[in-house]
Amino acid sequence: MPPDNIKIIDNPSYKKLLEIFSGMKSFSQIVSFLELIGIKNASLSEAFSNLPEVQEQLKILYIPDKFNGYFSQVGWVAYESLNVDLMQKAIELADQSKFEEAENLLTDYYNEQTLQWLLITMLGVKEFRNREKLAKLAKEDYLAERYYACVPILLMLIDGLVNDIEQTGFFAEGTDLTAWDSIAAHSSGLQELSKLFRVNRKKTSTEKITIPYRNGILHGRDLGYANKIVAAKCWAALFAIKDWAIAISKGNKNPPIEQKQSIIEIFQDFLDMQNLKRSINDWKSRELTVGIDVPSTGCPDDYEKYIPERTFAEFMLYWVNSNYGKMATLITDYLDIPINKKAGQVRQEFGHIKPIDFLLISINDTAPATTTIIATLKYIEKDEEKTCEINADLIYMDEAHKATLRGEPNGMWSIHQRSFNPIIYSNPV
């Protein structure tokens, strides 16, 4: 665990960026001086021309510490996936002593689109996958303002997820929620949040609370917990735990052996991450009319490349032809399974149903990496022709099988098998 006086800005990756920028800035001054005395090099001048922009970008490195300084004691902490512009706006409001406005801003961030996107990214944590169904139910309750229902579920998800990874729960004293070179898992982050959420609540109260005290809520003492701000803080904690879990999975419990990167590579990684976050914030869904903008049915070649509808058509074609190996390459649940086991498992799940045709009803881009397709499926099961409606969830994934922004290079669309569970488990053989 890092010492309490170590800040997020002291994280090795942040520190290295600042040190390298300082060196580049000094070198750029030398280049400028050489240009003044007539010694010019076009390549060097071009390389350092964007330093003012980079310097502006680097200011965001100081935001997590400022954010935690203001908000960690009221139930919010910075984490890798949290919108940087949102944190900055909250800090600006706090600077003006407008703490209620700042908390309202943070609470409103957890809307349908944000939850849809961040829940998809949580599939990158294997310990979460068995909990996805409960998380989706909590989302439905949250969006319907049934906070009395979603808060206890979220507290259970938070505790169980950490328990599966760390063998002690999120609310247990002594659980280590830190990791090397992490924002969420910094000692000022989740570790502080755990202390706050597990405060012992000994008296029954009907007063509204704004912090999700686990003890008071689940033991029936804090009866005024059912409100949006408590629920939003639970969501924020869950998504921060996702970033902690990813850091742990990368071996960040202890400092790794340092891998050398060039100055350009380090800056490019940093800028790429900021550009990706901005692209996610600027993303807008397509407005599509089935039968006009896209064919209502057809073979894969009838659809444009790199769009989810084409992947859905490919999947249906493979299913019609009983090509279970190819089907497996398009199903999220089978991407991490050894190749020799994929086809057999898909055959076992899907083989008793023979699709005939499909008809698209609607296409809804629900998040930067997800699209839901509603379609009518005509199929044969045990020599009987049937028709049903399916909701197919498609996810855009990178080469590591993690959700990423649609259109990013080397990505692919895949289908969530649970989209088909109602029919493939209707009468299994």
XYZ file of C-alpha atoms in Angstrom:
429
model
C 0.000 0.000 0.000
C 1.473 3.424 -0.928
C 2.259 5.883 1.864
C -0.570 8.343 2.617
C 1.474 11.328 1.455
C 1.984 9.895 -2.035
C -0.377 11.472 -4.545
C -1.789 10.170 -7.822
C 0.408 12.639 -9.678
C 3.340 10.658 -8.237
C 2.193 7.495 -10.027
C 5.136 6.256 -12.137
C 3.357 6.704 -15.489
C 2.312 10.281 -14.630
C 5.713 11.147 -13.203
C 7.488 9.840 -16.266
C 5.281 11.905 -18.573
C 6.024 15.080 -16.635
C 9.760 14.388 -16.532
C 9.913 13.660 -20.246
C 7.885 16.759 -21.085
C 10.221 18.877 -18.975
C 13.196 17.491 -20.891
C 11.503 18.016 -24.251
C 10.589 21.577 -23.295
C 14.230 22.359 -22.465
C 15.384 20.802 -25.711
C 12.793 22.766 -27.705
C 14.251 25.978 -26.285
C 17.634 24.936 -27.678
C 16.033 24.268 -31.067
C 14.404 27.720 -30.980
C 17.743 29.336 -30.174
C 19.447 27.517 -33.058
C 16.717 28.752 -35.408
C 17.344 32.332 -34.260
C 21.007 32.104 -35.263
C 20.127 30.540 -38.612
C 20.571 26.846 -37.856
C 17.274 25.186 -38.828
C 16.066 21.619 -38.969
C 12.536 21.155 -40.335
C 12.022 17.758 -38.711
C 12.981 18.997 -35.257
C 10.858 22.134 -35.612
C 7.839 20.039 -36.618
C 8.408 17.546 -33.805
C 8.262 20.269 -31.155
C 5.526 22.398 -32.748
C 2.737 20.735 -30.723
C 4.385 21.144 -27.306
C 1.937 23.891 -26.191
C -0.971 21.542 -26.960
C 0.724 18.702 -25.077
C 1.364 20.976 -22.099
C -2.339 21.836 -22.011
C -3.220 18.149 -22.158
C -0.887 17.331 -19.282
C -2.873 19.568 -16.933
C -5.403 16.772 -16.629
C -2.820 14.711 -14.729
C -3.470 16.906 -11.679
C -7.257 16.489 -11.794
C -7.624 13.119 -9.943
C -5.816 14.405 -6.833
C -7.923 17.575 -6.770
C -11.073 15.542 -7.303
C -10.331 13.131 -4.463
C -9.359 16.038 -2.226
C -12.821 17.525 -2.597
C -15.062 14.481 -2.982
C -13.593 11.281 -1.502
C -15.016 12.074 1.950
C -18.539 12.354 0.519
C -18.435 9.145 -1.518
C -16.886 9.917 -4.915
C -13.377 8.979 -6.076
C -11.512 9.353 -9.348
C -11.036 6.293 -11.521
C -9.574 5.613 -14.959
C -12.906 5.349 -16.788
C -14.398 8.491 -15.249
C -14.924 11.399 -17.630
C -12.085 13.912 -17.155
C -14.170 16.920 -18.225
C -16.822 15.908 -15.674
C -14.220 15.802 -12.895
C -12.897 19.194 -13.956
C -16.381 20.773 -13.919
C -17.071 19.298 -10.485
C -13.774 20.708 -9.209
C -14.627 24.151 -10.601
C -17.958 24.099 -8.770
C -16.259 22.973 -5.564
C -13.730 25.810 -5.943
C -16.748 28.134 -5.776
C -18.137 26.275 -2.722
C -21.027 24.974 -4.855
C -20.764 21.455 -3.470
C -24.434 20.584 -3.889
C -24.306 21.546 -7.575
C -21.124 19.524 -7.987
C -22.717 16.428 -6.454
C -25.816 16.842 -8.615
C -23.560 17.045 -11.677
C -21.773 13.837 -10.706
C -25.054 12.081 -9.920
C -26.640 13.011 -13.251
C -23.619 11.602 -15.110
C -24.851 8.084 -14.355
C -27.595 8.083 -16.963
C -28.762 5.333 -19.300
C -26.019 5.842 -21.898
C -23.213 5.979 -19.313
C -24.452 2.840 -17.548
C -24.862 0.983 -20.838
C -21.293 1.740 -21.883
C -19.606 1.116 -18.538
C -21.489 -2.144 -17.913
C -20.249 -3.405 -21.276
C -16.658 -2.541 -20.298
C -17.140 -4.530 -17.088
C -17.365 -7.717 -19.120
C -13.568 -7.432 -19.301
C -13.544 -8.555 -15.644
C -14.296 -12.279 -15.634
C -15.521 -12.213 -12.026
C -18.281 -9.805 -13.106
C -19.733 -11.904 -15.911
C -21.863 -14.125 -13.642
C -23.200 -10.948 -12.063
C -24.159 -9.210 -15.308
C -27.825 -10.209 -15.103
C -28.194 -8.736 -11.613
C -26.365 -5.573 -12.720
C -28.801 -5.140 -15.622
C -31.754 -5.553 -13.252
C -30.205 -2.919 -10.982
C -29.871 -0.637 -14.014
C -33.552 -1.094 -14.881
C -34.546 -0.274 -11.307
C -32.237 2.753 -11.233
C -33.595 4.219 -14.478
C -37.156 3.618 -13.214
C -36.209 5.460 -9.984
C -36.705 2.331 -7.879
C -33.703 3.225 -5.757
C -34.968 1.144 -2.828
C -34.402 -1.941 -5.020
C -31.189 -1.154 -6.897
C -29.048 0.088 -3.976
C -28.969 -3.205 -1.991
C -28.205 -5.151 -5.192
C -25.345 -2.814 -6.079
C -23.879 -3.102 -2.583
C -24.001 -6.887 -2.913
C -22.387 -6.760 -6.362
C -19.599 -4.528 -5.046
C -18.879 -6.786 -2.079
C -19.058 -10.063 -3.997
C -16.937 -8.870 -6.887
C -14.100 -7.781 -4.602
C -14.453 -10.986 -2.568
C -13.956 -13.140 -5.668
C -10.753 -11.274 -6.505
C -9.280 -10.551 -3.085
C -10.893 -13.302 -0.914
C -12.202 -10.592 1.410
C -15.086 -8.250 0.629
C -15.050 -4.564 -0.234
C -16.465 -3.653 3.175
C -14.170 -5.880 5.219
C -11.534 -4.132 7.284
C -8.079 -5.030 6.046
C -9.013 -5.623 2.400
C -6.256 -4.225 0.203
C -7.843 -2.133 -2.554
C -4.624 -0.597 -3.820
C -2.567 -1.378 -6.894
C 0.604 -0.010 -8.417
C 0.326 2.920 -10.852
C -3.475 3.149 -10.683
C -5.985 5.971 -10.198
C -8.929 3.998 -8.792
C -6.619 1.784 -6.737
C -4.546 4.626 -5.320
C -4.548 4.836 -1.510
C -6.685 7.994 -1.757
C -9.283 6.186 -3.886
C -11.134 2.937 -3.249
C -9.334 2.353 0.037
C -10.845 5.564 1.426
C -14.215 4.779 -0.115
C -14.286 1.402 1.619
C -13.650 3.049 5.010
C -16.476 5.525 4.407
C -19.041 2.999 3.169
C -18.416 0.553 6.025
C -18.924 3.067 8.851
C -20.921 1.377 11.607
C -24.477 2.737 11.924
C -25.910 1.896 15.321
C -29.175 3.845 15.405
C -32.270 3.508 13.260
C -32.978 6.699 11.311
C -35.530 7.827 8.739
C -33.415 10.845 7.744
C -32.253 10.988 4.128
C -28.647 9.892 3.722
C -26.386 10.735 0.780
C -23.671 8.134 1.383
C -24.301 4.390 0.823
C -23.519 3.129 4.298
C -23.540 -0.603 3.779
C -24.052 -1.458 7.441
C -26.966 0.916 7.913
C -28.715 -0.013 4.669
C -28.431 -3.798 4.666
C -29.063 -4.046 8.431
C -32.192 -1.908 8.211
C -30.957 1.076 10.193
C -30.665 3.772 7.499
C -34.214 3.854 6.187
C -33.682 7.011 4.145
C -31.267 5.437 1.650
C -33.604 5.180 -1.362
C -32.523 8.170 -3.427
C -30.630 8.886 -6.625
C -27.395 10.210 -5.121
C -26.873 7.090 -2.982
C -27.556 4.872 -5.998
C -25.220 6.894 -8.239
C -22.394 6.598 -5.707
C -22.891 2.835 -5.716
C -22.582 2.779 -9.507
C -19.463 4.959 -9.326
C -17.886 2.602 -6.784
C -18.700 -0.448 -8.920
C -17.052 1.053 -11.997
C -14.017 2.166 -9.972
C -13.718 -1.438 -8.753
C -13.672 -2.514 -12.405
C -10.588 -0.358 -13.014
C -8.975 -1.747 -9.838
C -9.725 -5.308 -10.980
C -8.157 -4.657 -14.384
C -5.036 -3.250 -12.700
C -4.851 -6.361 -10.504
C -5.277 -8.663 -13.520
C -2.281 -6.971 -15.150
C -0.115 -7.852 -12.173
C -0.113 -4.360 -10.703
C -0.054 -5.543 -7.102
C 3.690 -4.986 -7.269
C 5.790 -2.763 -9.556
C 6.602 -4.650 -12.768
C 9.991 -4.802 -14.408
C 10.342 -1.501 -16.204
C 9.859 -1.655 -19.954
C 11.571 1.089 -21.861
C 9.517 3.196 -24.248
C 10.643 6.007 -26.476
C 9.542 9.551 -25.729
C 7.273 9.512 -28.767
C 5.639 6.210 -27.728
C 4.879 7.452 -24.216
C 3.357 10.703 -25.419
C 1.414 8.920 -28.155
C -0.090 6.455 -25.649
C -1.154 9.368 -23.466
C -2.664 11.374 -26.314
C -4.406 8.315 -27.766
C -6.136 7.664 -24.445
C -7.355 11.255 -24.167
C -8.582 11.241 -27.759
C -10.435 7.966 -27.152
C -12.182 9.417 -24.086
C -13.206 12.506 -26.042
C -14.488 10.352 -28.910
C -16.631 8.397 -26.460
C -18.041 11.631 -25.030
C -18.774 13.003 -28.531
C -20.348 9.782 -29.789
C -23.896 9.844 -31.155
C -26.096 6.945 -32.188
C -27.128 6.399 -35.790
C -30.687 7.222 -36.783
C -31.712 4.232 -38.904
C -34.971 3.154 -40.495
C -35.048 -0.556 -41.299
C -35.987 -1.187 -44.912
C -34.787 2.265 -45.981
C -31.325 2.845 -44.493
C -30.531 -0.869 -44.145
C -32.140 -3.984 -45.683
C -34.675 -5.695 -43.430
C -33.197 -9.081 -44.365
C -30.520 -10.502 -46.612
C -27.089 -12.097 -46.804
C -23.978 -10.457 -45.267
C -22.906 -8.825 -48.546
C -26.176 -6.855 -48.575
C -24.873 -4.840 -45.588
C -21.950 -2.444 -45.358
C -18.694 -3.685 -43.874
C -17.795 -3.013 -40.230
C -21.397 -2.469 -39.055
C -23.215 -4.672 -36.513
C -26.046 -5.566 -38.903
C -23.584 -7.320 -41.192
C -22.224 -9.398 -38.291
C -25.775 -10.356 -37.326
C -26.445 -11.474 -40.924
C -23.171 -13.460 -40.932
C -24.151 -15.181 -37.720
C -27.558 -16.124 -39.105
C -25.990 -17.494 -42.309
C -23.569 -19.677 -40.319
C -26.433 -20.900 -38.157
C -28.581 -21.787 -41.187
C -25.636 -23.799 -42.556
C -24.876 -25.405 -39.146
C -21.362 -23.945 -39.248
C -20.859 -23.981 -35.480
C -17.145 -23.210 -35.643
C -17.776 -19.951 -37.501
C -20.670 -19.132 -35.172
C -18.313 -19.450 -32.212
C -16.000 -16.793 -33.655
C -18.858 -14.286 -33.457
C -20.126 -15.050 -29.935
C -18.606 -13.146 -27.001
C -19.034 -16.077 -24.605
C -16.738 -18.305 -26.685
C -13.951 -15.911 -27.667
C -11.660 -16.988 -24.819
C -12.331 -20.730 -25.176
C -9.689 -22.934 -26.893
C -10.479 -23.387 -30.585
C -10.951 -27.164 -30.330
C -13.768 -26.746 -27.787
C -15.660 -23.879 -29.409
C -17.596 -25.673 -32.144
C -18.716 -28.488 -29.868
C -20.079 -26.136 -27.233
C -21.912 -24.014 -29.802
C -23.404 -27.149 -31.377
C -24.649 -28.237 -27.954
C -26.264 -24.842 -27.327
C -27.669 -24.045 -30.773
C -27.817 -27.344 -32.668
C -31.416 -28.282 -31.848
C -32.726 -25.183 -33.647
C -32.644 -24.681 -37.440
C -33.177 -21.037 -38.506
C -35.043 -20.383 -41.748
C -35.038 -16.609 -42.043
C -34.833 -13.355 -40.079
C -36.466 -9.960 -40.431
C -34.943 -6.884 -38.791
C -37.421 -4.765 -36.856
C -35.206 -2.085 -35.317
C -31.542 -1.154 -34.785
C -30.560 0.835 -31.711
C -26.989 1.988 -31.064
C -27.161 1.901 -27.271
C -23.559 2.929 -26.479
C -20.236 3.653 -28.230
C -19.497 -0.086 -28.349
C -22.953 -1.667 -28.382
C -25.944 -2.061 -30.654
C -29.202 -3.873 -29.961
C -30.967 -5.428 -32.938
C -34.584 -6.520 -32.575
C -35.541 -9.091 -35.184
C -38.167 -11.685 -35.954
C -36.643 -15.129 -36.240
C -38.319 -17.982 -38.106
C -36.910 -21.396 -37.231
C -37.609 -25.114 -37.000
C -37.425 -26.938 -33.706
C -38.238 -30.661 -33.481
C -39.832 -30.586 -36.945
C -42.122 -27.727 -35.929
C -41.926 -24.284 -37.571
C -41.897 -21.466 -35.033
C -41.485 -17.686 -34.982
C -40.165 -15.536 -32.160
C -38.772 -12.067 -31.527
C -35.175 -11.743 -30.336
C -33.109 -8.875 -28.944
C -29.558 -9.421 -30.176
C -26.905 -7.447 -28.282
C -23.745 -6.837 -30.322
C -20.484 -5.555 -28.834
C -17.536 -3.973 -30.658
C -14.351 -5.523 -29.247
C -10.627 -5.046 -29.719
C -8.046 -7.782 -30.269
C -7.950 -8.455 -26.503
C -11.729 -9.040 -26.558
C -12.491 -5.886 -24.594
C -15.175 -3.390 -25.553
C -13.834 -0.432 -27.490
C -15.156 2.492 -29.501
C -16.826 1.396 -32.730
C -14.663 2.158 -35.733
C -11.368 1.724 -33.875
C -8.817 -0.197 -35.999
C -8.588 -4.001 -35.656
C -11.938 -4.261 -33.890
C -14.770 -6.686 -34.544
C -18.457 -7.001 -33.748
C -19.533 -9.990 -31.667
C -22.890 -11.245 -30.400
C -23.774 -11.731 -26.762
C -25.056 -15.308 -26.485
C -27.564 -14.358 -23.795
C -29.509 -12.602 -26.572
C -30.558 -16.063 -27.743
C -30.986 -17.755 -24.363
C -34.815 -17.570 -24.343
C -35.029 -19.714 -27.478
C -31.958 -21.944 -27.259
C -32.986 -23.016 -23.763
C -36.705 -23.277 -24.536
C -36.613 -26.987 -25.337
C -32.985 -28.131 -25.121
C -32.147 -31.609 -26.270
